[in-house]
Amino acid sequence: MDDQESTPAPLLSPLNVPFLFPTSVPSSSLNPPLESTQNILPDMDWVSLLSGLGQENNKVMIGSGSENGGGYQIQEDDKGNKDKRRGNRMKKTSRPRFAFQTRSEDDILDDGYRWRKYGQKSVKNNIYPRSYYRCTHHTCNVKKQIQRLSKDTNIVVTTYEGIHNHPCEKLMETLAPLLRQIHFLSSF
DNA sequence: CGTCTTTGACCTGCGC
DNA sequence: GCGCAGGTCAAAGACG
């Protein structure tokens, strides 16, 4: 409950996520940039989900600045703590948020990290619930939300919050043979 | 037995 | 101040 602000420098940027798609989702299934996204997703609650967004290719940078809030973090101590069990949470933070959409039958995008589901909520204007996941690495506080769109049920919007402070083992395993092959070919 | 999901309750922020 | 919506907690159960 005290390490989110002292998170060490990331070994991997959140931007590494799109590179992990081949583990379960073909890159061809990725959707176009957000400008078209907004056209085809009129029912998406982008205001709450993507407050303060920017754009970059097929991913969306979300509220990375502290001025826009968007994310929350657990607070170490707070005089507003009314409940010993859970009174010290939900404080605005500057954690980077990052969202993108995929066209997939599966809600869960295998990005190489291990996630534990910690909540699910039905959201307004969407028949599908939003699922909340947290990285299972004990020193990592990265979270992600997964939401399937009601208008286009093939589209899943994944929102990452925070930066992994540990390497992605699965990614390394996946890339190892490829790197070896590249190294082998480059030797000629 | 450890890990993960489910799910209802609870909390906070925000708009009115 | 109130109500709503979104986000989180944690107990209980499922699963391998």
Short mmCIF file of C-alpha atoms (C1' of nucleotides) in Angstrom, two decimals:
data_model
loop_
_atom_site.label_atom_id
_atom_site.label_comp_id
_atom_site.label_asym_id
_atom_site.label_seq_id
_atom_site.Cartn_x
_atom_site.Cartn_y
_atom_site.Cartn_z
CA MET A 1 0.00 0.00 0.00
CA ASP A 2 2.93 2.29 -0.13
CA ASP A 3 4.92 1.52 -3.19
CA GLN A 4 2.94 3.04 -5.99
CA GLU A 5 4.59 6.40 -5.88
CA SER A 6 8.02 4.91 -5.41
CA THR A 7 7.71 2.58 -8.34
CA PRO A 8 11.16 2.04 -9.83
CA ALA A 9 11.94 2.97 -13.38
CA PRO A 10 10.09 0.70 -15.74
CA LEU A 11 11.92 -2.05 -17.48
CA LEU A 12 9.25 -2.09 -20.09
CA SER A 13 7.04 0.66 -21.28
CA PRO A 14 3.31 0.10 -21.45
CA LEU A 15 3.76 0.65 -25.13
CA ASN A 16 5.21 -2.81 -25.34
CA VAL A 17 1.74 -4.19 -25.13
CA PRO A 18 0.86 -4.00 -28.82
CA PHE A 19 3.96 -6.03 -29.62
CA LEU A 20 2.53 -8.85 -27.63
CA PHE A 21 -0.55 -9.30 -29.70
CA PRO A 22 0.79 -12.18 -31.76
CA THR A 23 0.67 -14.34 -28.68
CA SER A 24 -3.05 -14.63 -29.04
CA VAL A 25 -4.44 -12.04 -31.40
CA PRO A 26 -3.35 -11.59 -34.96
CA SER A 27 -2.03 -8.14 -35.63
CA SER A 28 -4.39 -7.95 -38.55
CA SER A 29 -7.24 -7.98 -36.11
CA LEU A 30 -6.21 -4.71 -34.60
CA ASN A 31 -8.56 -1.91 -35.19
CA PRO A 32 -7.97 1.41 -36.87
CA PRO A 33 -6.98 4.52 -34.94
CA LEU A 34 -9.30 6.14 -32.53
CA GLU A 35 -10.72 8.70 -34.87
CA SER A 36 -12.54 5.91 -36.61
CA THR A 37 -13.06 4.19 -33.32
CA GLN A 38 -15.21 6.98 -32.09
CA ASN A 39 -17.29 6.80 -35.18
CA ILE A 40 -18.06 3.17 -34.81
CA LEU A 41 -18.38 3.15 -31.05
CA PRO A 42 -21.07 5.66 -30.25
CA ASP A 43 -22.14 3.81 -27.16
CA MET A 44 -18.75 3.68 -25.55
CA ASP A 45 -18.34 5.63 -22.38
CA TRP A 46 -15.16 7.28 -23.58
CA VAL A 47 -15.52 10.16 -21.20
CA SER A 48 -15.05 8.08 -18.13
CA LEU A 49 -12.83 5.51 -19.69
CA LEU A 50 -10.52 7.68 -21.67
CA SER A 51 -10.48 11.05 -19.99
CA GLY A 52 -7.79 13.24 -21.45
CA LEU A 53 -6.88 11.10 -24.36
CA GLY A 54 -4.38 11.54 -27.12
CA GLN A 55 -3.73 9.38 -30.11
CA GLU A 56 -0.96 7.35 -31.54
CA ASN A 57 -1.49 4.82 -34.28
CA ASN A 58 -3.79 2.10 -33.06
CA LYS A 59 -3.36 2.94 -29.43
CA VAL A 60 -4.67 5.70 -27.31
CA MET A 61 -2.64 7.58 -24.76
CA ILE A 62 -4.75 8.49 -21.83
CA GLY A 63 -4.35 11.19 -19.24
CA SER A 64 -0.72 10.72 -18.48
CA GLY A 65 -0.61 14.04 -16.72
CA SER A 66 -1.69 14.61 -13.19
CA GLU A 67 -3.96 17.43 -14.13
CA ASN A 68 -6.45 15.22 -15.75
CA GLY A 69 -6.70 12.53 -13.17
CA GLY A 70 -8.31 9.48 -14.59
CA GLY A 71 -6.60 6.92 -12.41
CA TYR A 72 -6.64 6.39 -8.72
CA GLN A 73 -4.16 4.96 -6.38
CA ILE A 74 -4.09 3.75 -2.86
CA GLN A 75 -2.94 6.38 -0.48
CA GLU A 76 -0.45 5.63 2.22
CA ASP A 77 -2.21 7.68 4.82
CA ASP A 78 -5.15 9.99 4.77
CA LYS A 79 -7.01 11.78 7.46
CA GLY A 80 -10.12 11.10 5.47
CA ASN A 81 -9.71 7.50 6.42
CA LYS A 82 -13.06 6.54 7.83
CA ASP A 83 -12.89 2.84 7.34
CA LYS A 84 -9.88 0.95 8.55
CA ARG A 85 -10.46 -1.73 6.00
CA ARG A 86 -10.58 0.36 2.91
CA GLY A 87 -10.57 4.00 3.75
CA ASN A 88 -7.18 4.79 2.32
CA ARG A 89 -7.74 4.39 -1.35
CA MET A 90 -9.06 6.16 -4.39
CA LYS A 91 -6.79 9.11 -4.75
CA LYS A 92 -6.09 10.80 -8.02
CA THR A 93 -2.73 9.96 -9.46
CA SER A 94 -0.45 10.67 -12.37
CA ARG A 95 -0.16 7.05 -13.43
CA PRO A 96 -0.13 6.75 -17.19
CA ARG A 97 -3.16 5.21 -18.81
CA PHE A 98 -3.22 3.63 -22.14
CA ALA A 99 -6.07 2.12 -24.10
CA PHE A 100 -6.55 0.32 -27.34
CA GLN A 101 -9.15 -1.83 -28.94
CA THR A 102 -8.95 -5.23 -30.50
CA ARG A 103 -11.32 -7.22 -32.58
CA SER A 104 -11.41 -10.54 -30.88
CA GLU A 105 -13.76 -13.24 -29.71
CA ASP A 106 -11.86 -13.46 -26.47
CA ASP A 107 -12.18 -10.86 -23.77
CA ILE A 108 -8.81 -11.69 -22.34
CA LEU A 109 -5.91 -10.50 -24.40
CA ASP A 110 -2.82 -12.54 -23.68
CA ASP A 111 -0.21 -9.81 -23.37
CA GLY A 112 2.35 -11.97 -21.67
CA TYR A 113 1.73 -10.79 -18.16
CA ARG A 114 -0.25 -12.56 -15.49
CA TRP A 115 -3.40 -10.85 -14.31
CA ARG A 116 -5.78 -11.41 -11.47
CA LYS A 117 -9.33 -10.31 -11.78
CA TYR A 118 -10.42 -8.23 -8.82
CA GLY A 119 -13.75 -6.85 -9.90
CA GLN A 120 -16.45 -6.65 -12.47
CA LYS A 121 -19.05 -3.95 -12.90
CA SER A 122 -21.88 -3.33 -15.24
CA VAL A 123 -21.49 0.05 -16.84
CA LYS A 124 -23.96 2.48 -18.21
CA ASN A 125 -24.95 2.21 -21.87
CA ASN A 126 -23.32 -1.15 -22.26
CA ILE A 127 -24.86 -4.57 -21.85
CA TYR A 128 -21.45 -6.10 -21.18
CA PRO A 129 -19.77 -5.70 -17.81
CA ARG A 130 -16.38 -4.08 -17.38
CA SER A 131 -13.75 -6.34 -15.86
CA TYR A 132 -10.90 -5.13 -13.68
CA TYR A 133 -7.57 -6.90 -13.54
CA ARG A 134 -4.38 -6.34 -11.59
CA CYS A 135 -0.91 -7.61 -12.43
CA THR A 136 -0.11 -10.54 -10.14
CA HIS A 137 3.54 -9.58 -9.77
CA HIS A 138 3.92 -8.64 -6.13
CA THR A 139 5.79 -5.41 -6.77
CA CYS A 140 3.76 -4.37 -9.77
CA ASN A 141 0.60 -2.32 -9.47
CA VAL A 142 -0.42 -2.18 -13.08
CA LYS A 143 -4.11 -2.54 -13.69
CA LYS A 144 -6.20 -3.04 -16.74
CA GLN A 145 -9.86 -2.80 -17.60
CA ILE A 146 -11.53 -4.89 -20.24
CA GLN A 147 -14.80 -3.91 -21.81
CA ARG A 148 -16.64 -5.44 -24.72
CA LEU A 149 -18.78 -3.08 -26.71
CA SER A 150 -22.49 -3.64 -26.88
CA LYS A 151 -22.82 -2.22 -30.37
CA ASP A 152 -20.02 -4.23 -31.87
CA THR A 153 -19.57 -7.33 -29.81
CA ASN A 154 -16.38 -8.26 -31.62
CA ILE A 155 -14.58 -5.22 -30.26
CA VAL A 156 -12.88 -5.33 -26.91
CA VAL A 157 -11.45 -2.17 -25.38
CA THR A 158 -8.51 -2.76 -23.07
CA THR A 159 -7.27 0.03 -20.82
CA TYR A 160 -3.93 -0.28 -19.06
CA GLU A 161 -3.08 1.86 -16.06
CA GLY A 162 0.45 2.14 -14.84
CA ILE A 163 3.74 0.73 -15.99
CA HIS A 164 5.11 -2.72 -15.31
CA ASN A 165 8.21 -2.58 -13.17
CA HIS A 166 9.28 -6.07 -14.09
CA PRO A 167 10.13 -7.82 -17.33
CA CYS A 168 7.60 -9.85 -19.21
CA GLU A 169 8.87 -13.38 -19.00
CA LYS A 170 6.46 -14.71 -21.52
CA LEU A 171 7.49 -12.05 -24.00
CA MET A 172 11.11 -12.99 -23.55
CA GLU A 173 10.27 -16.64 -24.10
CA THR A 174 8.34 -15.76 -27.21
CA LEU A 175 11.00 -13.53 -28.65
CA ALA A 176 14.00 -15.67 -27.78
CA PRO A 177 13.78 -18.00 -30.81
CA LEU A 178 13.11 -15.05 -33.07
CA LEU A 179 16.07 -13.13 -31.75
CA ARG A 180 18.27 -16.17 -32.16
CA GLN A 181 17.12 -16.51 -35.74
CA ILE A 182 17.76 -12.85 -36.44
CA HIS A 183 21.19 -13.15 -34.93
CA PHE A 184 21.87 -16.22 -37.00
CA LEU A 185 20.77 -14.58 -40.24
CA SER A 186 22.68 -11.40 -39.51
CA SER A 187 25.88 -13.39 -39.22
CA PHE A 188 25.97 -13.91 -42.97
"C1'" DC B 1 -3.32 -26.26 -0.87
"C1'" DG B 2 -2.40 -22.36 -3.56
"C1'" DT B 3 -4.30 -19.54 -7.06
"C1'" DC B 4 -7.90 -17.43 -9.33
"C1'" DT B 5 -12.81 -15.94 -10.19
"C1'" DT B 6 -17.16 -14.42 -8.62
"C1'" DT B 7 -19.98 -11.19 -6.45
"C1'" DG B 8 -22.16 -8.16 -3.17
"C1'" DA B 9 -20.93 -4.44 -0.32
"C1'" DC B 10 -18.64 -0.38 0.27
"C1'" DC B 11 -16.21 3.84 -1.00
"C1'" DT B 12 -15.16 8.10 -3.72
"C1'" DG B 13 -15.91 11.54 -7.18
"C1'" DC B 14 -18.94 14.25 -9.61
"C1'" DG B 15 -23.07 16.40 -11.40
"C1'" DC B 16 -27.28 18.46 -10.16
"C1'" DG C 1 -26.62 17.40 0.35
"C1'" DC C 2 -28.16 13.65 -2.51
"C1'" DG C 3 -28.01 10.21 -5.87
"C1'" DC C 4 -25.63 7.96 -9.47
"C1'" DA C 5 -21.80 5.72 -11.62
"C1'" DG C 6 -17.42 3.85 -11.46
"C1'" DG C 7 -13.74 1.53 -8.93
"C1'" DT C 8 -12.10 -1.55 -5.18
"C1'" DC C 9 -12.25 -4.82 -1.40
"C1'" DA C 10 -12.59 -9.21 0.49
"C1'" DA C 11 -15.09 -13.45 1.62
"C1'" DA C 12 -16.51 -17.55 -0.47
"C1'" DG C 13 -16.28 -20.88 -3.79
"C1'" DA C 14 -14.16 -23.24 -7.88
"C1'" DC C 15 -10.41 -25.33 -9.93
"C1'" DG C 16 -6.09 -27.78 -10.95
#
